[in-house]
Amino acid sequence: MVFTSINATLLCGFAVLIALCALLAAKVSREEKKHSFAQLRLEREQKKQKLKSLFCEESQLPNINYIQKRVLQINEVNESSHHIMHVVCVGRSSDYYRFFDSKTSRKIKTQLHNHLNEMLSPSVIGLFEDRYIVLVFVKNSPWLPEQIIEQQQKVQRALPYEQVVDDKLLPFDYSIASMSFPDTDIAKGKNYLFKKMAYCVKKSLKSIDGLYIYSNTDYQRSLRKRQILQDLSQDICQGGDQFELCYQPIFNSLNTTKVCIWEILLRWKRTEYGGPGEFMPLVATKPHLHYSLTMMILNKVIDYATSNKESIPNISINVSNSDLMMVDFFDDVMIATERYRDLRKKIIFEVVEYSEILSKKHVKENIINLKNAGFRFAIDDFGCGYSNLNLLSEKHFDFIKIDKSVIGMCDRDTVASETLKFMIKLSESINATLVVEGVETVEHLHLVPKQSNVLIQGFLLSKPVSLTSSLRVCDSVK
């Protein structure tokens, strides 16, 4: 009986244990199923988001991520593949999309995307930034230049120049940028390829016929220009220690040992970017950068004048037309010269002649206000391309600098010789000083009359001199 009771107890215990294990197993199974379901849901969502990243949100057309993925897949299958990319911009002008709403725009892109896909059967096609249609063609041998041109022409011929959208016949104006690219460009990442692609598109938009084929020489030149502008901006912002001022003396025709004016010249210590002939034309395309450079030069001149114990002659500083158009030009110049007011009567602002300069906003006002404050103005390179005697009629200019090409041709060209004589008489009659540039030989010097209102500048008399040079300063002209 005792053993029977013990056995019964043990059986009951085992039964309870088995029941608990079953319950635990069931719970674990439910948790695993729950976890598995959540994991599957997460994976589905991730896959959905990944697929979503490959298509444009509004048009649902393949985007640039899709294009890159497909190109990489092609490369994995065929290691000897060679690619060419055509980027089609619909509507070259900036105001093209003002003529229809975004819905119409999407419809146009979708129709063109499907049309090009059907007509040309590219290896890959999609949109970039919802504006550009990108077509990629792949073959097993390198693309020759003539093949790229032929392929570009095929794309051009396949593009309709008008299309009915919502019962309206819309004219289209395209640009096509084409470039071949190796596998290594893809391997470097899409940003590397996108920079080249963006450069191509920019060039095609600016071209007359809207067509451009990538040139590595053009691209490297563009990168160099951008780097020059970046370093210029940085050096100017840091105070200008990377710049050095020089000057070329301008002499009195009656006494060629007498310095009347210093024409200030700029030297950039970053010699790897060449001289002013290379970087100044780039600065001219950036008005605000040019203005910063002009003010930096002015401040350097003022620093030199305040630290120099000897008297200095008149100082000529080149300013651009865009500088004169700045609304704050007068105030900034007055503030800069506040610590050396006497310098205002010695500073001459040189402006390259331009027939419409005085009609530009703020220009005439700035010139008049600065002249009232004691500053003087000169027309530089007069007689070179934009001669306009109307500029002299309002008597804003105290000096006329006649372009060096005139003196250079006087000995063999009657027109140049008569032009010089006429300008000498004209400057005398309007009470202006004439500066003859480009005097480089003794023969040139003999062509210039010795008159009180005539000054001479050129390599025969002096080459540019560093502003920190100990060259003796002569008395300045009154």
Tab-separated table of C-alpha atoms in Angstrom:
chain	number	residue	atom	x	y	z
A	1	MET	CA	0.000	0.000	0.000
A	2	VAL	CA	2.850	2.344	0.887
A	3	PHE	CA	4.584	1.664	-2.452
A	4	THR	CA	1.334	2.110	-4.318
A	5	SER	CA	0.815	5.522	-2.642
A	6	ILE	CA	4.380	6.623	-3.548
A	7	ASN	CA	3.926	5.523	-7.154
A	8	ALA	CA	0.660	7.433	-7.389
A	9	THR	CA	2.351	10.563	-6.021
A	10	LEU	CA	5.224	10.263	-8.477
A	11	LEU	CA	2.837	9.787	-11.376
A	12	CYS	CA	0.925	12.876	-10.387
A	13	GLY	CA	4.196	14.857	-10.145
A	14	PHE	CA	5.296	13.676	-13.580
A	15	ALA	CA	1.919	14.576	-15.024
A	16	VAL	CA	2.135	18.084	-13.563
A	17	LEU	CA	5.719	18.474	-14.873
A	18	ILE	CA	4.701	17.316	-18.335
A	19	ALA	CA	1.783	19.724	-18.312
A	20	LEU	CA	4.062	22.619	-17.307
A	21	CYS	CA	6.562	21.720	-20.025
A	22	ALA	CA	3.766	21.617	-22.576
A	23	LEU	CA	2.518	25.012	-21.459
A	24	LEU	CA	6.056	26.454	-21.619
A	25	ALA	CA	6.638	24.954	-25.054
A	26	ALA	CA	3.352	26.392	-26.291
A	27	LYS	CA	4.298	29.819	-24.939
A	28	VAL	CA	7.759	29.666	-26.565
A	29	SER	CA	6.155	28.619	-29.832
A	30	ARG	CA	3.746	31.545	-29.694
A	31	GLU	CA	6.606	33.967	-28.956
A	32	GLU	CA	8.646	32.553	-31.817
A	33	LYS	CA	5.728	32.891	-34.180
A	34	LYS	CA	5.131	36.432	-32.959
A	35	HIS	CA	8.822	37.302	-33.386
A	36	SER	CA	8.917	35.641	-36.787
A	37	PHE	CA	5.854	37.578	-37.907
A	38	ALA	CA	7.372	40.871	-36.721
A	39	GLN	CA	10.632	40.026	-38.451
A	40	LEU	CA	8.865	39.219	-41.688
A	41	ARG	CA	6.867	42.405	-41.443
A	42	LEU	CA	10.049	44.419	-40.860
A	43	GLU	CA	11.779	42.734	-43.779
A	44	ARG	CA	8.790	43.412	-46.009
A	45	GLU	CA	8.781	47.070	-44.981
A	46	GLN	CA	12.531	47.372	-45.588
A	47	LYS	CA	12.147	45.771	-48.997
A	48	LYS	CA	9.273	48.111	-49.752
A	49	GLN	CA	11.346	51.157	-48.753
A	50	LYS	CA	14.305	49.878	-50.771
A	51	LEU	CA	12.130	49.485	-53.845
A	52	LYS	CA	10.594	52.885	-53.189
A	53	SER	CA	14.058	54.485	-53.225
A	54	LEU	CA	14.515	53.239	-56.789
A	55	PHE	CA	11.528	55.107	-58.221
A	56	CYS	CA	10.413	58.723	-58.420
A	57	GLU	CA	7.784	59.441	-55.786
A	58	GLU	CA	5.382	61.310	-58.060
A	59	SER	CA	5.790	59.712	-61.480
A	60	GLN	CA	6.792	56.230	-60.282
A	61	LEU	CA	9.409	56.126	-63.046
A	62	PRO	CA	12.878	54.658	-62.314
A	63	ASN	CA	15.220	57.198	-60.744
A	64	ILE	CA	18.985	57.619	-60.698
A	65	ASN	CA	19.386	55.046	-57.886
A	66	TYR	CA	17.720	52.487	-60.126
A	67	ILE	CA	20.006	53.457	-63.015
A	68	GLN	CA	23.117	52.997	-60.883
A	69	LYS	CA	21.904	49.629	-59.566
A	70	ARG	CA	21.115	48.329	-63.053
A	71	VAL	CA	24.495	49.461	-64.424
A	72	LEU	CA	26.270	47.687	-61.566
A	73	GLN	CA	24.265	44.526	-62.276
A	74	ILE	CA	25.255	44.700	-65.951
A	75	ASN	CA	28.909	45.054	-64.946
A	76	GLU	CA	28.701	41.976	-62.715
A	77	VAL	CA	27.377	39.888	-65.604
A	78	ASN	CA	29.688	41.350	-68.263
A	79	GLU	CA	33.056	42.639	-67.054
A	80	SER	CA	33.967	44.034	-70.503
A	81	SER	CA	30.927	46.309	-70.778
A	82	HIS	CA	31.336	49.909	-71.984
A	83	HIS	CA	28.701	52.545	-71.282
A	84	ILE	CA	27.449	55.739	-72.825
A	85	MET	CA	25.002	58.025	-71.064
A	86	HIS	CA	22.682	60.589	-72.643
A	87	VAL	CA	20.950	63.118	-70.381
A	88	VAL	CA	17.961	64.798	-72.012
A	89	CYS	CA	16.682	68.051	-70.535
A	90	VAL	CA	13.119	68.919	-71.532
A	91	GLY	CA	12.743	72.689	-71.743
A	92	ARG	CA	16.109	74.463	-71.908
A	93	SER	CA	14.894	77.897	-70.791
A	94	SER	CA	14.461	78.585	-67.092
A	95	ASP	CA	10.857	79.760	-67.532
A	96	TYR	CA	9.744	76.770	-69.635
A	97	TYR	CA	7.834	75.109	-66.779
A	98	ARG	CA	5.800	78.212	-66.071
A	99	PHE	CA	3.511	77.250	-68.921
A	100	PHE	CA	2.020	74.206	-67.183
A	101	ASP	CA	1.552	72.728	-63.709
A	102	SER	CA	3.462	69.859	-62.086
A	103	LYS	CA	0.814	67.313	-63.087
A	104	THR	CA	1.244	68.205	-66.751
A	105	SER	CA	5.008	68.112	-66.313
A	106	ARG	CA	4.860	64.560	-64.921
A	107	LYS	CA	2.640	63.509	-67.794
A	108	ILE	CA	5.135	64.908	-70.313
A	109	LYS	CA	8.062	63.122	-68.658
A	110	THR	CA	6.174	59.846	-68.517
A	111	GLN	CA	5.179	60.024	-72.173
A	112	LEU	CA	8.701	60.917	-73.285
A	113	HIS	CA	10.235	58.240	-71.047
A	114	ASN	CA	7.999	55.555	-72.541
A	115	HIS	CA	8.472	56.900	-76.079
A	116	LEU	CA	12.290	56.849	-75.872
A	117	ASN	CA	12.278	53.417	-74.256
A	118	GLU	CA	10.167	52.054	-77.090
A	119	MET	CA	12.049	53.818	-79.904
A	120	LEU	CA	15.669	53.294	-78.766
A	121	SER	CA	15.554	50.287	-76.394
A	122	PRO	CA	18.334	51.548	-74.089
A	123	SER	CA	20.014	49.199	-71.623
A	124	VAL	CA	18.797	51.421	-68.776
A	125	ILE	CA	16.446	54.429	-68.687
A	126	GLY	CA	15.148	56.600	-65.862
A	127	LEU	CA	14.780	60.116	-64.486
A	128	PHE	CA	17.225	62.321	-62.638
A	129	GLU	CA	15.810	64.992	-60.309
A	130	ASP	CA	12.387	64.483	-61.936
A	131	ARG	CA	13.532	66.725	-64.794
A	132	TYR	CA	16.196	64.955	-66.823
A	133	ILE	CA	15.677	61.714	-68.762
A	134	VAL	CA	18.776	59.519	-68.537
A	135	LEU	CA	19.463	56.819	-71.130
A	136	VAL	CA	22.346	54.351	-70.827
A	137	PHE	CA	23.543	52.143	-73.679
A	138	VAL	CA	26.023	49.326	-73.133
A	139	LYS	CA	28.210	47.386	-75.556
A	140	ASN	CA	31.237	45.094	-75.315
A	141	SER	CA	33.764	47.385	-77.003
A	142	PRO	CA	34.829	50.971	-76.236
A	143	TRP	CA	32.737	53.787	-77.679
A	144	LEU	CA	34.554	55.647	-80.440
A	145	PRO	CA	34.026	59.435	-80.792
A	146	GLU	CA	32.095	59.035	-84.037
A	147	GLN	CA	29.886	56.382	-82.410
A	148	ILE	CA	29.053	58.758	-79.565
A	149	ILE	CA	28.054	61.451	-82.076
A	150	GLU	CA	25.945	58.953	-84.009
A	151	GLN	CA	24.244	57.727	-80.841
A	152	GLN	CA	23.527	61.313	-79.749
A	153	GLN	CA	21.960	62.063	-83.139
A	154	LYS	CA	19.723	59.000	-82.804
A	155	VAL	CA	18.470	60.302	-79.470
A	156	GLN	CA	17.914	63.742	-80.981
A	157	ARG	CA	15.928	62.335	-83.926
A	158	ALA	CA	13.778	60.233	-81.583
A	159	LEU	CA	12.665	63.266	-79.572
A	160	PRO	CA	9.348	64.816	-80.669
A	161	TYR	CA	9.516	68.581	-81.033
A	162	GLU	CA	5.864	68.988	-80.185
A	163	GLN	CA	3.381	66.868	-78.317
A	164	VAL	CA	-0.316	66.960	-77.459
A	165	VAL	CA	-0.829	67.168	-73.705
A	166	ASP	CA	-4.371	67.637	-72.350
A	167	ASP	CA	-5.615	68.612	-75.809
A	168	LYS	CA	-2.879	71.250	-76.144
A	169	LEU	CA	-0.057	71.127	-78.662
A	170	LEU	CA	3.133	71.970	-76.731
A	171	PRO	CA	6.461	72.772	-78.474
A	172	PHE	CA	9.576	71.240	-76.860
A	173	ASP	CA	13.134	72.535	-76.725
A	174	TYR	CA	15.718	69.947	-75.664
A	175	SER	CA	19.340	69.751	-74.670
A	176	ILE	CA	21.280	66.481	-74.831
A	177	ALA	CA	24.459	65.879	-72.841
A	178	SER	CA	26.380	62.727	-73.775
A	179	MET	CA	29.321	61.003	-72.133
A	180	SER	CA	30.960	57.604	-72.180
A	181	PHE	CA	32.203	56.295	-68.859
A	182	PRO	CA	34.248	53.276	-67.737
A	183	ASP	CA	33.486	50.808	-64.968
A	184	THR	CA	35.910	52.658	-62.684
A	185	ASP	CA	33.621	55.710	-62.648
A	186	ILE	CA	30.740	53.569	-61.399
A	187	ALA	CA	32.987	51.959	-58.778
A	188	LYS	CA	33.920	55.404	-57.418
A	189	GLY	CA	30.298	56.018	-56.454
A	190	LYS	CA	27.407	57.836	-58.031
A	191	ASN	CA	28.511	61.244	-56.720
A	192	TYR	CA	31.700	61.047	-58.784
A	193	LEU	CA	29.702	60.264	-61.909
A	194	PHE	CA	26.996	62.808	-61.056
A	195	LYS	CA	29.522	65.665	-60.963
A	196	LYS	CA	30.582	64.881	-64.508
A	197	MET	CA	26.990	64.422	-65.561
A	198	ALA	CA	25.954	67.764	-64.022
A	199	TYR	CA	28.848	69.457	-65.822
A	200	CYS	CA	27.721	67.932	-69.142
A	201	VAL	CA	24.144	69.091	-68.612
A	202	LYS	CA	25.283	72.627	-67.804
A	203	LYS	CA	27.389	72.765	-70.973
A	204	SER	CA	24.558	71.409	-73.124
A	205	LEU	CA	22.109	73.983	-71.747
A	206	LYS	CA	24.505	76.792	-72.695
A	207	SER	CA	25.413	75.473	-76.149
A	208	ILE	CA	23.756	77.009	-79.202
A	209	ASP	CA	22.311	73.768	-80.540
A	210	GLY	CA	21.680	72.200	-77.127
A	211	LEU	CA	24.188	69.394	-77.727
A	212	TYR	CA	27.351	68.608	-75.803
A	213	ILE	CA	29.712	65.618	-75.645
A	214	TYR	CA	31.874	65.244	-72.546
A	215	SER	CA	35.487	66.378	-72.809
A	216	ASN	CA	37.826	65.550	-69.953
A	217	THR	CA	39.992	68.545	-70.891
A	218	ASP	CA	36.987	70.875	-70.546
A	219	TYR	CA	36.017	69.217	-67.279
A	220	GLN	CA	39.477	69.529	-65.718
A	221	ARG	CA	39.620	73.160	-66.823
A	222	SER	CA	36.271	73.734	-65.146
A	223	LEU	CA	37.498	72.111	-61.924
A	224	ARG	CA	40.571	74.334	-61.999
A	225	LYS	CA	38.456	77.463	-62.435
A	226	ARG	CA	36.246	76.455	-59.528
A	227	GLN	CA	39.289	75.770	-57.338
A	228	ILE	CA	40.803	79.146	-58.245
A	229	LEU	CA	37.606	80.952	-57.265
A	230	GLN	CA	37.352	78.993	-53.999
A	231	ASP	CA	40.945	79.783	-53.016
A	232	LEU	CA	40.560	83.416	-54.055
A	233	SER	CA	37.474	83.791	-51.905
A	234	GLN	CA	39.198	82.100	-48.964
A	235	ASP	CA	42.347	84.239	-49.210
A	236	ILE	CA	40.339	87.456	-49.485
A	237	CYS	CA	38.209	86.524	-46.444
A	238	GLN	CA	41.354	85.786	-44.435
A	239	GLY	CA	42.604	89.344	-44.824
A	240	GLY	CA	44.604	89.270	-48.037
A	241	ASP	CA	48.003	88.088	-46.750
A	242	GLN	CA	48.278	85.904	-49.862
A	243	PHE	CA	48.226	89.021	-52.080
A	244	GLU	CA	50.952	91.519	-52.840
A	245	LEU	CA	50.494	94.952	-54.374
A	246	CYS	CA	52.749	96.306	-57.091
A	247	TYR	CA	52.528	99.446	-59.170
A	248	GLN	CA	53.590	100.663	-62.590
A	249	PRO	CA	54.675	104.316	-62.581
A	250	ILE	CA	53.105	106.836	-64.938
A	251	PHE	CA	55.455	109.668	-65.936
A	252	ASN	CA	55.172	113.288	-67.014
A	253	SER	CA	55.785	113.703	-70.757
A	254	LEU	CA	57.713	116.937	-70.053
A	255	ASN	CA	60.033	115.167	-67.624
A	256	THR	CA	60.230	111.371	-67.869
A	257	THR	CA	61.998	111.134	-64.501
A	258	LYS	CA	58.998	112.571	-62.725
A	259	VAL	CA	56.479	110.019	-61.435
A	260	CYS	CA	52.924	111.344	-61.417
A	261	ILE	CA	50.785	108.284	-60.706
A	262	TRP	CA	51.187	104.745	-59.425
A	263	GLU	CA	48.839	102.328	-61.149
A	264	ILE	CA	48.218	99.615	-58.586
A	265	LEU	CA	48.625	96.022	-59.791
A	266	LEU	CA	47.802	92.819	-57.941
A	267	ARG	CA	49.992	89.747	-57.478
A	268	TRP	CA	48.669	86.527	-55.972
A	269	LYS	CA	51.240	84.498	-54.072
A	270	ARG	CA	49.617	81.247	-55.202
A	271	THR	CA	51.790	81.101	-58.302
A	272	GLU	CA	50.350	77.727	-59.310
A	273	TYR	CA	47.293	79.633	-60.561
A	274	GLY	CA	49.279	81.848	-62.910
A	275	GLY	CA	49.134	85.618	-63.085
A	276	PRO	CA	46.270	88.142	-63.083
A	277	GLY	CA	45.617	87.341	-66.734
A	278	GLU	CA	44.292	83.955	-65.647
A	279	PHE	CA	42.414	84.633	-62.425
A	280	MET	CA	41.096	88.183	-62.922
A	281	PRO	CA	38.771	87.244	-65.842
A	282	LEU	CA	37.264	84.591	-63.538
A	283	VAL	CA	36.747	87.134	-60.756
A	284	ALA	CA	35.048	89.444	-63.266
A	285	THR	CA	32.250	86.874	-63.599
A	286	LYS	CA	31.577	87.051	-59.835
A	287	PRO	CA	30.562	90.655	-59.000
A	288	HIS	CA	30.514	90.239	-55.214
A	289	LEU	CA	33.890	88.489	-55.202
A	290	HIS	CA	35.346	91.232	-57.403
A	291	TYR	CA	33.932	93.854	-55.047
A	292	SER	CA	35.575	92.150	-52.049
A	293	LEU	CA	38.858	92.083	-53.944
A	294	THR	CA	38.572	95.784	-54.835
A	295	MET	CA	37.929	96.751	-51.203
A	296	MET	CA	40.839	94.563	-50.065
A	297	ILE	CA	43.154	96.360	-52.529
A	298	LEU	CA	41.900	99.748	-51.329
A	299	ASN	CA	42.527	98.802	-47.688
A	300	LYS	CA	46.024	97.560	-48.518
A	301	VAL	CA	46.786	100.867	-50.246
A	302	ILE	CA	45.516	102.774	-47.204
A	303	ASP	CA	47.632	100.602	-44.868
A	304	TYR	CA	50.702	101.364	-46.973
A	305	ALA	CA	49.947	105.103	-47.083
A	306	THR	CA	49.407	105.362	-43.305
A	307	SER	CA	52.618	103.452	-42.515
A	308	ASN	CA	54.804	105.261	-45.056
A	309	LYS	CA	56.446	108.431	-43.790
A	310	GLU	CA	57.300	109.767	-47.247
A	311	SER	CA	54.836	111.494	-49.526
A	312	ILE	CA	53.233	109.298	-52.137
A	313	PRO	CA	51.998	110.325	-55.596
A	314	ASN	CA	48.532	109.872	-57.006
A	315	ILE	CA	47.368	106.263	-56.837
A	316	SER	CA	45.242	104.635	-59.523
A	317	ILE	CA	43.047	101.669	-58.576
A	318	ASN	CA	41.098	99.635	-61.124
A	319	VAL	CA	37.412	99.173	-60.367
A	320	SER	CA	34.878	97.239	-62.400
A	321	ASN	CA	31.537	98.471	-63.624
A	322	SER	CA	29.937	95.966	-61.246
A	323	ASP	CA	31.819	97.602	-58.342
A	324	LEU	CA	30.301	100.961	-59.252
A	325	MET	CA	26.857	99.382	-59.370
A	326	MET	CA	27.098	98.306	-55.735
A	327	VAL	CA	24.754	100.429	-53.632
A	328	ASP	CA	27.272	100.554	-50.731
A	329	PHE	CA	30.336	101.446	-52.814
A	330	PHE	CA	30.423	105.120	-51.848
A	331	ASP	CA	29.817	104.467	-48.136
A	332	ASP	CA	32.393	101.644	-48.003
A	333	VAL	CA	35.052	103.800	-49.685
A	334	MET	CA	34.367	106.716	-47.364
A	335	ILE	CA	34.584	104.483	-44.273
A	336	ALA	CA	37.832	102.882	-45.494
A	337	THR	CA	39.514	106.264	-46.104
A	338	GLU	CA	38.240	107.881	-42.900
A	339	ARG	CA	41.611	107.348	-41.157
A	340	TYR	CA	43.515	108.999	-44.027
A	341	ARG	CA	41.242	111.643	-45.552
A	342	ASP	CA	44.066	113.338	-47.462
A	343	LEU	CA	44.358	110.182	-49.542
A	344	ARG	CA	40.954	110.851	-51.096
A	345	LYS	CA	42.416	113.572	-53.296
A	346	LYS	CA	45.167	111.228	-54.478
A	347	ILE	CA	43.075	108.185	-55.374
A	348	ILE	CA	41.999	107.761	-58.989
A	349	PHE	CA	39.483	105.031	-59.811
A	350	GLU	CA	40.084	103.498	-63.229
A	351	VAL	CA	37.035	102.203	-65.073
A	352	VAL	CA	37.166	100.230	-68.309
A	353	GLU	CA	35.171	102.238	-70.835
A	354	TYR	CA	31.709	100.962	-71.633
A	355	SER	CA	29.113	102.864	-73.605
A	356	GLU	CA	26.274	102.283	-71.129
A	357	ILE	CA	28.194	102.582	-67.883
A	358	LEU	CA	26.520	105.803	-66.729
A	359	SER	CA	23.038	104.402	-67.367
A	360	LYS	CA	23.545	101.530	-64.940
A	361	LYS	CA	21.829	101.746	-61.565
A	362	HIS	CA	23.841	103.532	-58.825
A	363	VAL	CA	26.886	104.084	-61.126
A	364	LYS	CA	26.374	107.761	-61.897
A	365	GLU	CA	25.348	108.480	-58.308
A	366	ASN	CA	28.462	106.780	-56.919
A	367	ILE	CA	30.755	108.628	-59.344
A	368	ILE	CA	29.260	112.039	-58.521
A	369	ASN	CA	29.350	111.444	-54.753
A	370	LEU	CA	32.944	110.214	-54.831
A	371	LYS	CA	34.075	113.144	-56.997
A	372	ASN	CA	32.435	115.544	-54.542
A	373	ALA	CA	34.476	113.849	-51.807
A	374	GLY	CA	37.735	114.509	-53.706
A	375	PHE	CA	38.262	111.248	-55.619
A	376	ARG	CA	38.980	111.312	-59.360
A	377	PHE	CA	38.120	108.954	-62.206
A	378	ALA	CA	39.871	107.668	-65.298
A	379	ILE	CA	38.630	105.819	-68.365
A	380	ASP	CA	40.957	102.884	-69.007
A	381	ASP	CA	41.765	101.405	-72.444
A	382	PHE	CA	39.953	104.193	-74.285
A	383	GLY	CA	39.775	103.446	-78.009
A	384	CYS	CA	39.685	99.670	-77.547
A	385	GLY	CA	36.381	98.320	-78.812
A	386	TYR	CA	33.826	100.456	-76.930
A	387	SER	CA	34.837	104.033	-77.675
A	388	ASN	CA	32.058	106.411	-76.844
A	389	LEU	CA	32.742	110.124	-76.782
A	390	ASN	CA	29.437	110.654	-74.947
A	391	LEU	CA	31.169	109.348	-71.823
A	392	LEU	CA	33.393	112.435	-71.894
A	393	SER	CA	30.622	114.960	-72.437
A	394	GLU	CA	29.442	114.919	-68.814
A	395	LYS	CA	33.005	115.547	-67.583
A	396	HIS	CA	32.979	112.875	-64.895
A	397	PHE	CA	36.408	111.637	-65.961
A	398	ASP	CA	39.617	113.463	-65.094
A	399	PHE	CA	41.957	111.111	-66.960
A	400	ILE	CA	41.702	109.332	-70.312
A	401	LYS	CA	43.993	106.337	-70.703
A	402	ILE	CA	44.367	105.647	-74.413
A	403	ASP	CA	44.788	101.953	-75.207
A	404	LYS	CA	48.323	100.738	-75.939
A	405	SER	CA	47.254	99.418	-79.349
A	406	VAL	CA	47.016	103.043	-80.599
A	407	ILE	CA	50.646	103.973	-79.899
A	408	GLY	CA	51.722	100.565	-81.121
A	409	MET	CA	50.299	101.242	-84.601
A	410	CYS	CA	51.009	104.958	-84.947
A	411	ASP	CA	54.208	104.507	-86.955
A	412	ARG	CA	52.476	102.427	-89.666
A	413	ASP	CA	48.777	103.294	-89.438
A	414	THR	CA	47.429	106.733	-90.359
A	415	VAL	CA	44.160	106.165	-88.473
A	416	ALA	CA	46.028	105.347	-85.248
A	417	SER	CA	48.295	108.368	-85.675
A	418	GLU	CA	45.360	110.712	-86.270
A	419	THR	CA	43.476	109.147	-83.349
A	420	LEU	CA	46.362	109.994	-81.011
A	421	LYS	CA	46.462	113.603	-82.277
A	422	PHE	CA	42.693	113.933	-81.934
A	423	MET	CA	42.692	112.542	-78.369
A	424	ILE	CA	45.449	114.948	-77.333
A	425	LYS	CA	43.427	117.928	-78.601
A	426	LEU	CA	40.175	116.597	-77.147
A	427	SER	CA	41.620	115.990	-73.681
A	428	GLU	CA	43.091	119.468	-73.662
A	429	SER	CA	39.775	121.057	-74.642
A	430	ILE	CA	37.804	119.252	-71.894
A	431	ASN	CA	40.536	119.868	-69.300
A	432	ALA	CA	41.371	116.172	-68.876
A	433	THR	CA	44.768	114.498	-68.611
A	434	LEU	CA	45.684	112.017	-71.347
A	435	VAL	CA	47.699	108.925	-70.379
A	436	VAL	CA	49.406	107.204	-73.319
A	437	GLU	CA	49.831	103.518	-72.493
A	438	GLY	CA	52.175	101.017	-74.121
A	439	VAL	CA	55.284	103.155	-74.610
A	440	GLU	CA	57.806	100.350	-75.033
A	441	THR	CA	60.356	101.709	-77.548
A	442	VAL	CA	62.221	104.953	-78.129
A	443	GLU	CA	60.197	105.367	-81.336
A	444	HIS	CA	56.982	105.223	-79.287
A	445	LEU	CA	58.351	107.864	-76.936
A	446	HIS	CA	59.118	110.227	-79.817
A	447	LEU	CA	55.517	109.949	-81.037
A	448	VAL	CA	54.160	111.382	-77.779
A	449	PRO	CA	54.131	115.188	-77.656
A	450	LYS	CA	55.636	116.869	-74.604
A	451	GLN	CA	52.655	118.602	-73.048
A	452	SER	CA	51.587	119.297	-69.486
A	453	ASN	CA	48.319	117.370	-69.904
A	454	VAL	CA	50.009	114.274	-71.397
A	455	LEU	CA	51.411	111.439	-69.280
A	456	ILE	CA	53.327	108.332	-70.367
A	457	GLN	CA	53.213	104.723	-69.188
A	458	GLY	CA	55.132	101.728	-70.517
A	459	PHE	CA	57.937	99.223	-70.072
A	460	LEU	CA	60.445	101.575	-71.718
A	461	LEU	CA	60.292	103.810	-68.642
A	462	SER	CA	59.522	101.287	-65.914
A	463	LYS	CA	58.228	97.790	-65.351
A	464	PRO	CA	55.917	97.036	-62.393
A	465	VAL	CA	57.526	97.610	-59.000
A	466	SER	CA	56.637	96.078	-55.637
A	467	LEU	CA	54.829	98.525	-53.387
A	468	THR	CA	57.316	97.725	-50.629
A	469	SER	CA	60.242	98.637	-52.907
A	470	SER	CA	62.627	101.375	-51.800
A	471	LEU	CA	62.360	103.089	-55.202
A	472	ARG	CA	62.536	106.833	-54.703
A	473	VAL	CA	59.148	108.482	-54.890
A	474	CYS	CA	59.031	111.593	-57.032
A	475	ASP	CA	56.794	114.561	-56.503
A	476	SER	CA	53.251	114.049	-57.583
A	477	VAL	CA	51.427	116.169	-60.151
A	478	LYS	CA	49.138	118.753	-58.677
